[in-house]
Short mmCIF file of C-alpha atoms in Angstrom, two decimals:
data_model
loop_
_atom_site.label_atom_id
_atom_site.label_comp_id
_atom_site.label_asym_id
_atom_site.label_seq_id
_atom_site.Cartn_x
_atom_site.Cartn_y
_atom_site.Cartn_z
CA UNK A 1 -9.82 -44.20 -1.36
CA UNK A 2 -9.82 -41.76 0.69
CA UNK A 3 -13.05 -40.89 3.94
CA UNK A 4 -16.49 -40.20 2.09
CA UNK A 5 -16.82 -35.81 2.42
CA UNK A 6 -19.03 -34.92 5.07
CA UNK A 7 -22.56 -33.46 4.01
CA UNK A 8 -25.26 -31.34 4.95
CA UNK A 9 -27.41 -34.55 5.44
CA UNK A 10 -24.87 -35.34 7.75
CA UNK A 11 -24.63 -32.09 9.58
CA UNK A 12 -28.90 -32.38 9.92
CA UNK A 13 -28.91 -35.88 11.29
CA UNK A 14 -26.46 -34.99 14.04
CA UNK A 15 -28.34 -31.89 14.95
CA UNK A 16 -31.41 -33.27 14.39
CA UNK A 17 -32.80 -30.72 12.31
CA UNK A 18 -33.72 -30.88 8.47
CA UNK A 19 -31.38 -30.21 5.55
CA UNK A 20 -33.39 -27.16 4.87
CA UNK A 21 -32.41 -25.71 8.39
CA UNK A 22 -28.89 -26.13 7.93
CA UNK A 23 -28.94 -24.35 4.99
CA UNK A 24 -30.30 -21.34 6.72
CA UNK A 25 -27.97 -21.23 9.03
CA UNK A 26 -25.46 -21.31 6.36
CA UNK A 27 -26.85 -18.52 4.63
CA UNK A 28 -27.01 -16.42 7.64
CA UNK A 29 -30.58 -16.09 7.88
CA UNK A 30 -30.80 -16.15 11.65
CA UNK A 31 -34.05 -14.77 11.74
CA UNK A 32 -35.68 -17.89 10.55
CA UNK A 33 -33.76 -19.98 12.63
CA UNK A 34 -34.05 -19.78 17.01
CA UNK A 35 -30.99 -19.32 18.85
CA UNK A 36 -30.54 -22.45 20.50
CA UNK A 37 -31.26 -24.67 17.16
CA UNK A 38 -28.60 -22.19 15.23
CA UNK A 39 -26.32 -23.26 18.07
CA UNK A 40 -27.17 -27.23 17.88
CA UNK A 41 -26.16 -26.87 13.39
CA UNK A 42 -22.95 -24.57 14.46
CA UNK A 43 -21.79 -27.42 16.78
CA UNK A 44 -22.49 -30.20 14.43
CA UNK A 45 -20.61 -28.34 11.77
CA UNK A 46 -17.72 -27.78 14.07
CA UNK A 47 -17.47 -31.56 15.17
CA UNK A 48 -17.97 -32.78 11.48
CA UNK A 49 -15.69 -30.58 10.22
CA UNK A 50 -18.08 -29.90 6.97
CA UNK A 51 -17.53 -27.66 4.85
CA UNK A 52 -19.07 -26.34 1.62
CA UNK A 53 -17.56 -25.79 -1.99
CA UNK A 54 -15.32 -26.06 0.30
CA UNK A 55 -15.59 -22.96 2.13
CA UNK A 56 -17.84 -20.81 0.36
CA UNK A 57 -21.14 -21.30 2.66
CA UNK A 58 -20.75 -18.48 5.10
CA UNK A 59 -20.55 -19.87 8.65
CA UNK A 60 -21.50 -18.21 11.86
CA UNK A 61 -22.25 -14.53 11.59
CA UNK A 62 -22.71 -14.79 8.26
CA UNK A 63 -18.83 -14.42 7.76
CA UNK A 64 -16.19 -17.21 6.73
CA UNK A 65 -13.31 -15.36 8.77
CA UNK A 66 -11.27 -15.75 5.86
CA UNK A 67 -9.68 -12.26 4.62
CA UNK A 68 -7.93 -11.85 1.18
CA UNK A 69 -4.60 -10.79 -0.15
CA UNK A 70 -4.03 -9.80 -3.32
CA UNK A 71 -0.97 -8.21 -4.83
CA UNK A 72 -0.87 -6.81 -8.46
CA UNK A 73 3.44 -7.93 -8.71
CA UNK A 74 4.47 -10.49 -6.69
CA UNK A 75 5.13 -10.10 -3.18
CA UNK A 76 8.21 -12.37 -2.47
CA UNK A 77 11.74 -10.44 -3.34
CA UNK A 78 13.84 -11.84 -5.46
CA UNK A 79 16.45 -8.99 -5.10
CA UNK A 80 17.60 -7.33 -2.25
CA UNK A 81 14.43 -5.10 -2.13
CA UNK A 82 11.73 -6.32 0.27
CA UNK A 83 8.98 -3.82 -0.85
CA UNK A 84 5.86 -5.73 0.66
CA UNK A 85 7.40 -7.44 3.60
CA UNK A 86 6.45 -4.91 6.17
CA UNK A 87 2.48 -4.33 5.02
CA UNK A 88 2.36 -8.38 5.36
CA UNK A 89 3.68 -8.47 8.57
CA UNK A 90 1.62 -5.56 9.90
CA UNK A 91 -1.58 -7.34 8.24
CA UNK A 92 -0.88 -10.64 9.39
CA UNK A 93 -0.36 -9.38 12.81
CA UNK A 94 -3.75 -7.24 12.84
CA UNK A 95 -5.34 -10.88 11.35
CA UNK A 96 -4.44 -12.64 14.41
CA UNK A 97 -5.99 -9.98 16.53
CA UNK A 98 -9.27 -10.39 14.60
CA UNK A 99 -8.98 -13.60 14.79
CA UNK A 100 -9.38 -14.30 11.08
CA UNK A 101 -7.41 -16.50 8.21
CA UNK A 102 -5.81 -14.94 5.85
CA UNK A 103 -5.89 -16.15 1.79
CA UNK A 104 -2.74 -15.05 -0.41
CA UNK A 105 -4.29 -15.13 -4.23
CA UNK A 106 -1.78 -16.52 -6.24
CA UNK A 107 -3.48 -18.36 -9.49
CA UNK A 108 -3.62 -14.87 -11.56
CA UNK A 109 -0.39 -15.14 -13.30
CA UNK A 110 1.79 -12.01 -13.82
CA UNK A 111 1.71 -11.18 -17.25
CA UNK A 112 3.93 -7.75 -18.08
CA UNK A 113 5.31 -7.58 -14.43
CA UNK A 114 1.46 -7.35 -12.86
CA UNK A 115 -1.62 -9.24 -12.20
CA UNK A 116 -5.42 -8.73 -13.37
CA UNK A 117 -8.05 -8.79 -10.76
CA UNK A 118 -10.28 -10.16 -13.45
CA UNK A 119 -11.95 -13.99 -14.72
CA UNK A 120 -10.51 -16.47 -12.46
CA UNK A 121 -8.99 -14.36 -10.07
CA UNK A 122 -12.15 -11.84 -9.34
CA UNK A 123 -14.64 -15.62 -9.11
CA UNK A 124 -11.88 -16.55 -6.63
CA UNK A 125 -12.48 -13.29 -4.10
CA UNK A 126 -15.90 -14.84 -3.23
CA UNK A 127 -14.74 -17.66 -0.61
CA UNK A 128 -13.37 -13.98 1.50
CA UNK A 129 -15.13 -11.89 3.49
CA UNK A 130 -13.19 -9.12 1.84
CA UNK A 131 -9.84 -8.64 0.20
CA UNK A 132 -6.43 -6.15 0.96
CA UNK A 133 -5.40 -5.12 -2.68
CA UNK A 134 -1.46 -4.28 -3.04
CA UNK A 135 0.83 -3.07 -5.87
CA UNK A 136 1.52 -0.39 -7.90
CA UNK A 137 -0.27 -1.60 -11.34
CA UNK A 138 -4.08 -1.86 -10.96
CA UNK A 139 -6.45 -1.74 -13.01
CA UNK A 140 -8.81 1.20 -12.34
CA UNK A 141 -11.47 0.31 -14.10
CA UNK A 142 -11.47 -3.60 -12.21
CA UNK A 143 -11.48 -1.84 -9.00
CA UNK A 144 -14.91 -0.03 -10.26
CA UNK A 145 -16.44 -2.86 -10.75
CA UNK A 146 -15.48 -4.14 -7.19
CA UNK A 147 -16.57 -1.16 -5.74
CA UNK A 148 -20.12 -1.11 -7.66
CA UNK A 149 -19.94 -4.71 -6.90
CA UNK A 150 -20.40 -4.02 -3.33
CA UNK A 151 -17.54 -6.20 -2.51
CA UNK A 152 -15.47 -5.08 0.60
CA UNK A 153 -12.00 -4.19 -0.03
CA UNK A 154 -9.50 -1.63 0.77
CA UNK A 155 -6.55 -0.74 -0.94
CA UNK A 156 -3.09 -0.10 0.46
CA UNK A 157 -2.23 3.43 -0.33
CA UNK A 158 -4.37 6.43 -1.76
CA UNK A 159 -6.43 5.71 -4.73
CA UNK A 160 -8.48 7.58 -6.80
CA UNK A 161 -10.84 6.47 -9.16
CA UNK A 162 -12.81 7.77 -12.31
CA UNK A 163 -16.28 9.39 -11.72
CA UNK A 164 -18.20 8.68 -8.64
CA UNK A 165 -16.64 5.31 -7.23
CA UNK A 166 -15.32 6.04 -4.01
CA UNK A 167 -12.90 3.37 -3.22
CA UNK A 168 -11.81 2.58 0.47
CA UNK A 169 -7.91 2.76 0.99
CA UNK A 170 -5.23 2.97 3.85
CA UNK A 171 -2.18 5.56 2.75
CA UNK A 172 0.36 7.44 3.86
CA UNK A 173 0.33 11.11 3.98
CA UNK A 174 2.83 12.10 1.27
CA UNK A 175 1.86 15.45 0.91
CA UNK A 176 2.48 16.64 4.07
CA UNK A 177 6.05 14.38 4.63
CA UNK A 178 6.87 16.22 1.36
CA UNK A 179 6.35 19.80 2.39
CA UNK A 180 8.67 18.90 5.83
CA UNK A 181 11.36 17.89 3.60
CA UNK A 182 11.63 20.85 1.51
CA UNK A 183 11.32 22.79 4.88
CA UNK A 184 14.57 20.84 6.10
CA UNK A 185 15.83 22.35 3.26
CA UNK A 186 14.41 25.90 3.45
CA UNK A 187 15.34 25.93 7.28
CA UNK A 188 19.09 25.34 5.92
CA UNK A 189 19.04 28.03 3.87
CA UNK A 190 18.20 27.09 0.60
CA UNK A 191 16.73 28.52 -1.90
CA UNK A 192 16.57 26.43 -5.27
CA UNK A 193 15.72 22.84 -4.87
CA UNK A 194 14.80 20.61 -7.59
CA UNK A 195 11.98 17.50 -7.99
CA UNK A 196 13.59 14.80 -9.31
CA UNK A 197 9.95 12.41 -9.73
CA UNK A 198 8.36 10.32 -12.53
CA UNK A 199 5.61 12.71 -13.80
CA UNK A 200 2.63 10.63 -13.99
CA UNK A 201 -0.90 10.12 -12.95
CA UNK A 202 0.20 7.79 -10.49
CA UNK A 203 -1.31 9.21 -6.61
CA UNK A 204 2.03 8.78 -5.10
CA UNK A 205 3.82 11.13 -7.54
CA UNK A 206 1.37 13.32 -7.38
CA UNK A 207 0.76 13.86 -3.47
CA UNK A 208 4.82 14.17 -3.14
CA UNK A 209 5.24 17.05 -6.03
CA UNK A 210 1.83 18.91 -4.62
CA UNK A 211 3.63 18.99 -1.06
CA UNK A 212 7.01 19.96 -3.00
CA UNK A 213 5.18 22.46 -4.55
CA UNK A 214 3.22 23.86 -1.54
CA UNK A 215 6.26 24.58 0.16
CA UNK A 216 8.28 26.34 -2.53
CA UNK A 217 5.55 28.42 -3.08
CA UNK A 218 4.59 29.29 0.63
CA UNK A 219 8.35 30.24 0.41
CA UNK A 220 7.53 32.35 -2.27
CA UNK A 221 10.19 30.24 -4.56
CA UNK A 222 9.61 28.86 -8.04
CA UNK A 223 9.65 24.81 -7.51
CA UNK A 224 11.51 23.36 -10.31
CA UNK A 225 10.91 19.86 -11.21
CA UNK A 226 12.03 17.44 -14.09
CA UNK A 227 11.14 13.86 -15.39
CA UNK A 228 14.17 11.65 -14.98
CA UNK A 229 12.86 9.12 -17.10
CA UNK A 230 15.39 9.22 -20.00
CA UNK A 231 17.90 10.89 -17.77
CA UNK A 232 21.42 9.37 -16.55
CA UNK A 233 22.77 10.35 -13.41
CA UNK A 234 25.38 12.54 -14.78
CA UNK A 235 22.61 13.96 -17.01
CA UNK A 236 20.47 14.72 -13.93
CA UNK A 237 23.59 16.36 -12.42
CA UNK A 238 23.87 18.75 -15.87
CA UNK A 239 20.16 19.58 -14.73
CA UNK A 240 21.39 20.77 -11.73
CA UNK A 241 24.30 22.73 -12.74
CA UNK A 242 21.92 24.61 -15.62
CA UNK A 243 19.81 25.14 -13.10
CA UNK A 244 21.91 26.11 -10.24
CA UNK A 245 20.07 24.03 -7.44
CA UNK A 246 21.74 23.49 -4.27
CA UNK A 247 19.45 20.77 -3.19
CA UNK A 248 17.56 17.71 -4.92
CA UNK A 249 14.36 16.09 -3.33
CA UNK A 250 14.30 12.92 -5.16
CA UNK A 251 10.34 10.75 -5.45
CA UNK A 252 12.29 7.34 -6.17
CA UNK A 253 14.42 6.19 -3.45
CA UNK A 254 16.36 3.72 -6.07
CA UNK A 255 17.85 7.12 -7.91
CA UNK A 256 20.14 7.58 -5.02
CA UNK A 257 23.44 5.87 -4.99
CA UNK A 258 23.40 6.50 -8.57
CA UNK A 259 23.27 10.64 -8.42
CA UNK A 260 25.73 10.13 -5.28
CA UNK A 261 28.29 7.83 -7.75
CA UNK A 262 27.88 10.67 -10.48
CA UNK A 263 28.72 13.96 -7.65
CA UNK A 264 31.70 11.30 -6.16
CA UNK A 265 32.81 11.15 -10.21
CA UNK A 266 33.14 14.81 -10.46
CA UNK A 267 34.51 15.75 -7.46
CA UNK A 268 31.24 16.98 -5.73
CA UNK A 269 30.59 15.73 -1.85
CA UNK A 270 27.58 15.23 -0.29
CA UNK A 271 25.69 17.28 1.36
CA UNK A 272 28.56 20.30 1.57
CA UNK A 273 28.27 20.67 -2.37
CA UNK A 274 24.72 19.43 -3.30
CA UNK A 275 22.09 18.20 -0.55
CA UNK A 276 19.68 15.74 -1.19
CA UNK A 277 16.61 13.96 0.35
CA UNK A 278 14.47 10.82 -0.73
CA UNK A 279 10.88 11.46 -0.49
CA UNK A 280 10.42 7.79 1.46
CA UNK A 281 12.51 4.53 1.25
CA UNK A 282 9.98 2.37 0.24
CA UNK A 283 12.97 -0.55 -0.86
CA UNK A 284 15.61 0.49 0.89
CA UNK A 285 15.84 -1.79 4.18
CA UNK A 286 18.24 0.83 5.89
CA UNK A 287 18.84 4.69 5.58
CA UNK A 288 22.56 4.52 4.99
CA UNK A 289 24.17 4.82 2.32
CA UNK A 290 25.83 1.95 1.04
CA UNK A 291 29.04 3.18 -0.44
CA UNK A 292 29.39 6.51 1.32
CA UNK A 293 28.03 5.69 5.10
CA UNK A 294 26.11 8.54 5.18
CA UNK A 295 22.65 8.25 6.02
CA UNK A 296 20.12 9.77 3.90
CA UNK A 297 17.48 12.50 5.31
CA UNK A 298 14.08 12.04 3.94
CA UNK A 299 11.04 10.46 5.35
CA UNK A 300 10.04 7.05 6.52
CA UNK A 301 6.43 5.28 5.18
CA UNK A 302 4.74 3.87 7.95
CA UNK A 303 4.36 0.21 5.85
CA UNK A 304 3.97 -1.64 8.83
CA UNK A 305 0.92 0.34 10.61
CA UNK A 306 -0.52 0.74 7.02
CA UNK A 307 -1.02 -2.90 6.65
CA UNK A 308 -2.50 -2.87 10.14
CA UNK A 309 -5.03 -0.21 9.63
CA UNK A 310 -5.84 -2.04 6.12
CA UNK A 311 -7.51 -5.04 8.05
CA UNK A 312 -8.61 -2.96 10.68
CA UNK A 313 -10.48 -1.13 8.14
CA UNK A 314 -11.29 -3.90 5.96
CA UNK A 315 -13.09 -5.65 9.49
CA UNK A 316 -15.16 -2.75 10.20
CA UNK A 317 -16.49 -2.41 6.29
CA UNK A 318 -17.10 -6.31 6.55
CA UNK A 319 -19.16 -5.57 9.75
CA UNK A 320 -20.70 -2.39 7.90
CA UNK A 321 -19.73 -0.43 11.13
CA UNK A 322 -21.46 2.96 10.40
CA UNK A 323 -18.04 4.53 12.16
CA UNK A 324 -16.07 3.05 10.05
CA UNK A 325 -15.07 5.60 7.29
CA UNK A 326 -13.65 4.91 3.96
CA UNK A 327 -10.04 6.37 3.89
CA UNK A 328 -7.35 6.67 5.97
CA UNK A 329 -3.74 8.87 5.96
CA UNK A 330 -0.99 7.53 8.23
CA UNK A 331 1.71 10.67 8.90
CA UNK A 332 5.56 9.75 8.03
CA UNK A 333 8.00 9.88 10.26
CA UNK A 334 10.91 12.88 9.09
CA UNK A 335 14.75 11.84 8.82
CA UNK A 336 17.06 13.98 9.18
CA UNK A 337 19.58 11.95 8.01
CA UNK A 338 22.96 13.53 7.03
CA UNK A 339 22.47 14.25 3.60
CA UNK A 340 21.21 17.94 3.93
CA UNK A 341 23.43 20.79 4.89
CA UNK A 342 23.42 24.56 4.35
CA UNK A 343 23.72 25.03 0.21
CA UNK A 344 27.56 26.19 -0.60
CA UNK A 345 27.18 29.90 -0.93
CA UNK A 346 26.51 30.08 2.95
CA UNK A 347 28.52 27.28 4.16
CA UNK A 348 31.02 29.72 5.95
#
């Protein structure tokens, strides 16, 4: 068999307080409890290595140290596209700094390609001080509850929520990245460029197409976008042609190759016939094009610093820091790539 678990008797009879002490000090009611008898439980729970159920009894500060990830798909690629790799590393970088643990929830089981925040999973948050949410599939109405909950969490790009609930989130300023893009293009001369985005309710959509439509209208151009949805590449390209765009800002970077493979097929070159930018590479690891070598213009997501400013953010709620704020916008970095020229009609 294994060694007996240690107890809170224990932890008493080597401080040499009562039971009922030690569980003040676990509940973080340092009021009740001097300084220098606090210290004598803390040190006797250190050296006995107790802990409780097994690590929900908040240690010193009131806090376990232990910070939560959660991601609605999961977050280890099992193609080439590494979507969550860099918000890990920048979070588990920023963890160290803190000095805090970090908890990867695993037991909800992906059901449909996404998680639920819900039964098991939501009892599970409670040994964390507070929780990182990821993914692209929430639940809206789970993260109400959390937030009405009063549970500290912050999500990983912008969120917005139904009614009231103001929920705290780290994300990347797509609005503005957008509206340089269709500059790059404007700058170059042209004069009819396309949105080529899933039109949804989803935030990211949404802040990309309002800075695509910004510009074209401070322009004083009519923006023209279309759902791709049902669309093939070459079907896209018959868009275009109907159309007569000379440039294509696309929302999903995974469109790409494919619209490129379609121009290639009927004799159209990138940029001198059509331009095109992707509005962020969230999976694509490099800018260049595999096929063609050319490297894409667009904008870069700051993943990285995102999942930094996530914990950082997370910390200070946990520590109800009055400073602390509730959301945050990281700016993108603008690539000019090679994939944007000036349209046909003024090439020469």
């Amino acid at each position: 068999m294994g060694a007996r678990r240690v107890t809170q008797a224990d932890v008493a009879q080597l401080a040499g307080v009562s039971q009922a002490t030690v569980s003040l000090v676990l509940n973080g009611e340092q009021d009740r409890v001097g300084d220098a008898t606090r210290q004598r439980v803390l040190d006797a729970i250190s050296r006995t290595g107790y802990s409780a159920n097994p690590v929900a009894q908040r240690l010193a500060g009131g806090r376990n140290q232990i910070v939560g990830v959660f991601a609605y798909e999961p977050v280890f690629p099992r193609g080439s596209g590494d979507f969550y790799r860099p918000f890990l590393v920048g979070i588990e970088g920023e963890a160290e700094r803190w000095g805090c643990d970090l908890l990867l929830f695993t037991s909800a089981q992906v059901e449909g390609g996404r998680r639920r925040l819900s039964g098991k999973a939501r009892a599970h948050l409670g040994v964390t001080d507070g929780c990182i949410l990821l993914g692209h599939s929430e639940d809206k109405q789970e993260l109400v509850h959390l937030v009405d909950d009063g549970f500290p969490f912050v999500f990983v790009g912008r969120r917005e929520l139904p009614g009231a609930a103001d929920l705290p989130y780290v994300g990347a300023d797509y609005v503005g990245a957008t509206y340089d893009v269709v500059r790059l293009f404007l700058d170059r001369g042209h004069q009819r460029i396309g949105f080529v985005g899933e039109l949804s309710d989803r935030e990211s959509i949404l802040d990309r197409l309002t800075g695509y439509r910004t510009a074209m209208r401070d322009a004083g151009l009519r923006p023209t976008s279309f759902d791709p949805a049902d669309l093939a590449p070459d079907e896209i390209l018959d868009v275009v042609r109907d159309n007569r765009l000379t440039g294509l800002v696309l929302a999903e970077a995974y469109r790409a190759e494919g619209i490129r493979a379609a121009a290639t097929r009927r004799g159209l070159a990138l940029p001198a016939d059509l331009s095109i930018a992707i509005l962020g590479q969230p999976e694509v690891t490099a800018g260049r094009s595999v096929d063609s070598g050319l490297t894409w213009s667009g904008f870069r997501i700051p993943r990285e610093e995102m999942g930094e400013q996530a914990l950082r953010l997370l910390v200070e709620l946990i520590e109800n820091r009055a400073d602390a704020g509730r959301h945050r916008l990281l700016p993108c970095s603008l690539e000019f790539g090679q994939t944007v020229t000036v349209p046909p009609h003024t090439a020469h």
